[in-house]
Short mmCIF file of C-alpha atoms (C1' of nucleotides) in Angstrom, two decimals:
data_model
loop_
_atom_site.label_atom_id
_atom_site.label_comp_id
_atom_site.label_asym_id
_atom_site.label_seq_id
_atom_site.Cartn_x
_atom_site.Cartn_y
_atom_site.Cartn_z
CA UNK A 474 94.61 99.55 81.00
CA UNK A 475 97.08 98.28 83.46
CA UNK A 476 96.85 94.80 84.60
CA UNK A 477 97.08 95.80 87.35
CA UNK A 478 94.27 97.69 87.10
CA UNK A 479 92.48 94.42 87.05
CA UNK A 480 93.74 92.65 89.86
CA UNK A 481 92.90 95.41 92.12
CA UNK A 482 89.63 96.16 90.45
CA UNK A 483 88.73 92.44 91.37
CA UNK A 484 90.09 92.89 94.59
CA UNK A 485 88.11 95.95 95.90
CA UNK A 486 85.05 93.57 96.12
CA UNK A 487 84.60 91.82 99.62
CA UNK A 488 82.92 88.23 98.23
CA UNK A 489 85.88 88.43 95.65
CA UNK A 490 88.34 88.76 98.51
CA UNK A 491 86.00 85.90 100.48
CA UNK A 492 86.33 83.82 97.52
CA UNK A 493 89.95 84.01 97.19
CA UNK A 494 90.09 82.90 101.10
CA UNK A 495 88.06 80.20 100.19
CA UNK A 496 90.09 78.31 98.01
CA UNK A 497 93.03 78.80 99.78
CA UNK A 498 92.34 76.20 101.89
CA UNK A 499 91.42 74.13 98.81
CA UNK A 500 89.82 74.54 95.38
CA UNK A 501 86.09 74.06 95.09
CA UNK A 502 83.71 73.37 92.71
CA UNK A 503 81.38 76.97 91.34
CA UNK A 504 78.56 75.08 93.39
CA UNK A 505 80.44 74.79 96.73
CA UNK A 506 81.67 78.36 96.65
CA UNK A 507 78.15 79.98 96.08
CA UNK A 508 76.74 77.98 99.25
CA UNK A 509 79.03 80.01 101.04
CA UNK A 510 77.01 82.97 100.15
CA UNK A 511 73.66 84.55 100.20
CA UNK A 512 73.62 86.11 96.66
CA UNK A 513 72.26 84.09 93.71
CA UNK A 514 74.58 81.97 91.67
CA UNK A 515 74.66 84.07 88.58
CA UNK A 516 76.30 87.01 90.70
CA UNK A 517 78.69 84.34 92.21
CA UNK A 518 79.45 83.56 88.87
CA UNK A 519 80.19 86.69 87.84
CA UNK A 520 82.44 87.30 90.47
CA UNK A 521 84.05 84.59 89.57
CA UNK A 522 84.53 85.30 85.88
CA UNK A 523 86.36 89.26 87.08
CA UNK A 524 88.44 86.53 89.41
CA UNK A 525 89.63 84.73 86.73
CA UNK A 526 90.14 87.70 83.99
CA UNK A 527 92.05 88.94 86.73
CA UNK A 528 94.33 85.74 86.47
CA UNK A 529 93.46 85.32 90.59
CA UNK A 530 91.82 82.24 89.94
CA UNK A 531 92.02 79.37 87.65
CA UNK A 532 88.97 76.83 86.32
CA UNK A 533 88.80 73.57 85.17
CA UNK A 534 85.71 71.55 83.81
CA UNK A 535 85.71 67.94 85.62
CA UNK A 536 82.28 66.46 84.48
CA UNK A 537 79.21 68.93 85.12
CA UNK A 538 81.31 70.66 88.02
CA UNK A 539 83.69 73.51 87.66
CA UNK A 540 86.65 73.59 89.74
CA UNK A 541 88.00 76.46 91.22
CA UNK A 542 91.91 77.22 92.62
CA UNK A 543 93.83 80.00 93.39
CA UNK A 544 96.24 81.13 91.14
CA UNK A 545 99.44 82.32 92.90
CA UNK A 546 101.34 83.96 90.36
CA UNK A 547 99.59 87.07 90.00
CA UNK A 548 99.27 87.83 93.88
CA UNK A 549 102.94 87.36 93.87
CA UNK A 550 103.26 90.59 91.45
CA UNK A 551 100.96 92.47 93.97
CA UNK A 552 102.95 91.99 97.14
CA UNK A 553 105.97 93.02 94.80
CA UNK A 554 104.06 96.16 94.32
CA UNK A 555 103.27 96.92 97.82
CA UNK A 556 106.71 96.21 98.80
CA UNK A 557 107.85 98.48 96.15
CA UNK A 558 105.57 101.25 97.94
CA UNK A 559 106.93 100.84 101.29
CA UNK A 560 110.46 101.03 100.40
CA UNK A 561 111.58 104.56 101.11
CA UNK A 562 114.52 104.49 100.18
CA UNK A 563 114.31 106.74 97.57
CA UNK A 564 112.23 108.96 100.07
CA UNK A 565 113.58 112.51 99.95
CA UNK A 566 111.85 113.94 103.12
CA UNK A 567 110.47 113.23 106.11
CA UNK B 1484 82.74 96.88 107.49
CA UNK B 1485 86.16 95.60 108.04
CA UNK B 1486 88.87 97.83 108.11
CA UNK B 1487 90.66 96.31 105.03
CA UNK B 1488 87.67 97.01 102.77
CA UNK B 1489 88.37 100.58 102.86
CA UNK B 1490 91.84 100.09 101.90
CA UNK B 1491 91.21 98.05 99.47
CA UNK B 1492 88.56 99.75 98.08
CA UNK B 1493 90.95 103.02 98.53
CA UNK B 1494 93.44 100.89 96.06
CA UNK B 1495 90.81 100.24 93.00
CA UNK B 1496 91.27 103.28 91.57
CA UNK B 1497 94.24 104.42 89.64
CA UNK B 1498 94.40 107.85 90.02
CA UNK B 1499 94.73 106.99 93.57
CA UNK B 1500 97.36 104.37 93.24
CA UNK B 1501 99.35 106.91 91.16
CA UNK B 1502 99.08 109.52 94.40
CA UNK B 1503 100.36 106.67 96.47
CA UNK B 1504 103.66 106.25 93.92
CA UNK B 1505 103.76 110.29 93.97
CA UNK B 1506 104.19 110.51 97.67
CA UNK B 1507 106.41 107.26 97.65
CA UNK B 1508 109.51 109.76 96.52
CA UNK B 1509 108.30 112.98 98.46
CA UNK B 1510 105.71 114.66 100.42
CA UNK B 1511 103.71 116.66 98.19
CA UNK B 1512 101.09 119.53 98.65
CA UNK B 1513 97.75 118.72 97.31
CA UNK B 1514 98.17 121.33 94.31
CA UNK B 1515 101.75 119.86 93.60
CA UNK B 1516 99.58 116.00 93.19
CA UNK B 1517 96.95 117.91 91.29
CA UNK B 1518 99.30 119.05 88.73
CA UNK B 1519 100.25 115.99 88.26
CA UNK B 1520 96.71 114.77 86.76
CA UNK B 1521 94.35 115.91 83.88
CA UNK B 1522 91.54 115.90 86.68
CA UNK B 1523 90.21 118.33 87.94
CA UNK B 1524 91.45 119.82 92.09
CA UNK B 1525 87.72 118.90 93.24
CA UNK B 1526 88.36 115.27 92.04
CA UNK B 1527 91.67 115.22 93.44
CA UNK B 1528 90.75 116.33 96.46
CA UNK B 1529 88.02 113.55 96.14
CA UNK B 1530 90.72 110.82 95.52
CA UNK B 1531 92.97 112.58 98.97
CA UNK B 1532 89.95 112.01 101.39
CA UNK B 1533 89.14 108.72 100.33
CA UNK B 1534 92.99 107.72 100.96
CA UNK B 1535 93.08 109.79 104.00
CA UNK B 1536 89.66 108.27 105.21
CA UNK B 1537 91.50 104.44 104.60
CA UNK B 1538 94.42 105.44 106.41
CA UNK B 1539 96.98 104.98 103.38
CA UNK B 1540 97.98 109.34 103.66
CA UNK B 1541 98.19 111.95 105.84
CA UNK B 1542 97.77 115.62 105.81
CA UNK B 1543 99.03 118.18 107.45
CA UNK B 1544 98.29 121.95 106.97
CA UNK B 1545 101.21 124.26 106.56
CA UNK B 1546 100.10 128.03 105.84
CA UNK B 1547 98.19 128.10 102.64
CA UNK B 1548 99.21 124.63 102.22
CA UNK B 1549 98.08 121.29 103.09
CA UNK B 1550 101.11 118.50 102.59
CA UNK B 1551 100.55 114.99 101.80
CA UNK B 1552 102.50 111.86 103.26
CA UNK B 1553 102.37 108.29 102.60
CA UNK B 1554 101.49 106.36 106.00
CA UNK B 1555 102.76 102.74 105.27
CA UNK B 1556 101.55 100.98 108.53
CA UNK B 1557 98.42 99.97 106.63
CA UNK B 1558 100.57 98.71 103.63
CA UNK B 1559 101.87 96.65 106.16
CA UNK B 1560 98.57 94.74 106.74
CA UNK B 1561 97.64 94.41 103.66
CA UNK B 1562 100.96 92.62 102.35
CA UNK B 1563 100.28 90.47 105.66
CA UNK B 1564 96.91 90.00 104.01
CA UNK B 1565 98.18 89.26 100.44
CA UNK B 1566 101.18 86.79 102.31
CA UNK B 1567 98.88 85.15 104.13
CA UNK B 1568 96.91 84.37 100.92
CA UNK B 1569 99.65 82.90 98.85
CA UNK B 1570 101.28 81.40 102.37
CA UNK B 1571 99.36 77.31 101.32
CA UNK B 1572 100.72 75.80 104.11
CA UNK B 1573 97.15 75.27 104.90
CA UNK B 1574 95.86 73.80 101.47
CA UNK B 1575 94.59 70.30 101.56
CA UNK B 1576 94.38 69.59 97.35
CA UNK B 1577 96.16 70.58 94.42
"C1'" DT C 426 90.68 144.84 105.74
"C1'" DA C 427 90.65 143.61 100.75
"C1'" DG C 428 92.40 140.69 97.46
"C1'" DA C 429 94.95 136.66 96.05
"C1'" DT C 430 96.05 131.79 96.52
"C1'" DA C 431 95.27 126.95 98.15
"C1'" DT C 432 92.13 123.68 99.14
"C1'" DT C 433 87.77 121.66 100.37
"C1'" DT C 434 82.67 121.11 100.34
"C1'" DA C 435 78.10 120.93 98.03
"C1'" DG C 436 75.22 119.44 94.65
"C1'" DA C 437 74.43 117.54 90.16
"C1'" DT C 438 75.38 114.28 86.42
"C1'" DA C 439 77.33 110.45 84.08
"C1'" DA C 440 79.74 106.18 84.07
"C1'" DT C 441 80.57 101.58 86.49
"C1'" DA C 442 79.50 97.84 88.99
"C1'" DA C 443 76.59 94.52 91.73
"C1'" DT C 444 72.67 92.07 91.74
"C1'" DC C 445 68.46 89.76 90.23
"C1'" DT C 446 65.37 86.57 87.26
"C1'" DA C 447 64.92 84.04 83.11
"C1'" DA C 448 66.87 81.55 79.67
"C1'" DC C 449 70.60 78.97 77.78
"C1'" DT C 450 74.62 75.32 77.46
"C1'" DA C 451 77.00 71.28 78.99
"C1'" DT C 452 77.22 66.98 81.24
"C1'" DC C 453 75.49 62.94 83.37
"C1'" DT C 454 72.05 59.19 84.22
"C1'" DT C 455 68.42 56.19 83.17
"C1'" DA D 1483 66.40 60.66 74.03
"C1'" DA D 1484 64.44 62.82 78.31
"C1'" DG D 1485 65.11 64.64 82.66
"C1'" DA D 1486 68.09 66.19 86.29
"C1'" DT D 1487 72.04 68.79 87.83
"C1'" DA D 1488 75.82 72.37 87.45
"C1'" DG D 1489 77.07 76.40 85.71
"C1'" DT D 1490 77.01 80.46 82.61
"C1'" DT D 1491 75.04 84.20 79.70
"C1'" DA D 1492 71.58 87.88 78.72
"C1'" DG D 1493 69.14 91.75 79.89
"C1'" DA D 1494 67.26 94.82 83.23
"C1'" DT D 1495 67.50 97.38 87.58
"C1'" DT D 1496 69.64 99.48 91.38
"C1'" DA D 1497 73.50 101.18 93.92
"C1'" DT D 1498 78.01 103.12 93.93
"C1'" DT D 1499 81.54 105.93 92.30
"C1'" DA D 1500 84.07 109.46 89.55
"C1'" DT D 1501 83.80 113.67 87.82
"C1'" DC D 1502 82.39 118.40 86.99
"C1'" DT D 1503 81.20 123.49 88.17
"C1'" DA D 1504 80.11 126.72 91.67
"C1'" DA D 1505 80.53 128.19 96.15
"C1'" DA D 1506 82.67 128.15 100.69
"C1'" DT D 1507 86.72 128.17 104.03
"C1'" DA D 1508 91.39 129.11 105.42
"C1'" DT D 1509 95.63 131.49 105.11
"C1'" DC D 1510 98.70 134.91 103.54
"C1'" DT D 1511 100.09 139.61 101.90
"C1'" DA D 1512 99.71 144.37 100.75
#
DNA sequence: TAGATATTTAGATAATAATCTAACTATCTT
DNA sequence: AAGATAGTTAGATTATTATCTAAATATCTA
């Protein structure tokens, strides 16, 4: 398996994608991301885990919170690989 | 249902993402991108509407044949999407 | 028009994935 | 140490998706 595979796999999920939009404006705590949504916390946190085996986020324990960031890197490969897609240069018709 | 979730959800697959790196080079008739998988044509043909549907491919019937093309104007949202994401001109913490 | 080729559509099945409740772990506070 | 709070893990259920075979449609050619 790819990875990839993974980061779109954790992608093609719209509260994944919500998350991620979330803490771009600034990390959060597990706890402050699931108030933004109507699901139960175990799903949120199960989102969260595919998020972060994806390498799209990052956690760190501070006390009994969890906080959350987005992790850059990864999302840097992806645009690379769109790019990549919509250069024709090696296009041989059309 | 936002537009982007189709795309997206379009992307999760690999088989698919392969088709998209297949046309990339060259237009291709459906039984040309078939032959290119283990999978069977139904499938395939599966895997075309759903990237037809999200606007990544078009088709285009010529005699017996129906030819495949990449359509990169949605690419270009989604790398908006993705730069917009990693742009964190907007981030408060970290 | 009959037969061959290219592709899609229909319908069924099997594999994945999202979600829930209940129970567990970790940390803090008193 | 007990109780409260934050979060995750387990296990089950439901929904979605990928795949298959069989049948249908469209086009070409003899």
């Amino acid at each position: 398996m790819t990875p990839l595979n993974n980061t779109f796999k954790a992608l093609s999920d719209p509260s994944r994608r919500k998350i991620l939009q979330l803490l771009r404006t600034q990390d959060m705590t597990a706890g402050e991301i699931a108030n933004h949504f109507s699901i139960s916390k175990p799903s949120i946190s199960h989102h969260l885990s595919i998020l972060k085996q994806a390498d799209l986020v990052q956690d760190e324990r501070e006390g009994q919170n969890i906080i959350y960031s987005l992790n850059t890197s990864v999302l840097d490969d992806l645009i690379t690989w769109f790019l990549d897609l919509t250069d024709t240069s090696g296009k041989e018709n059309s």
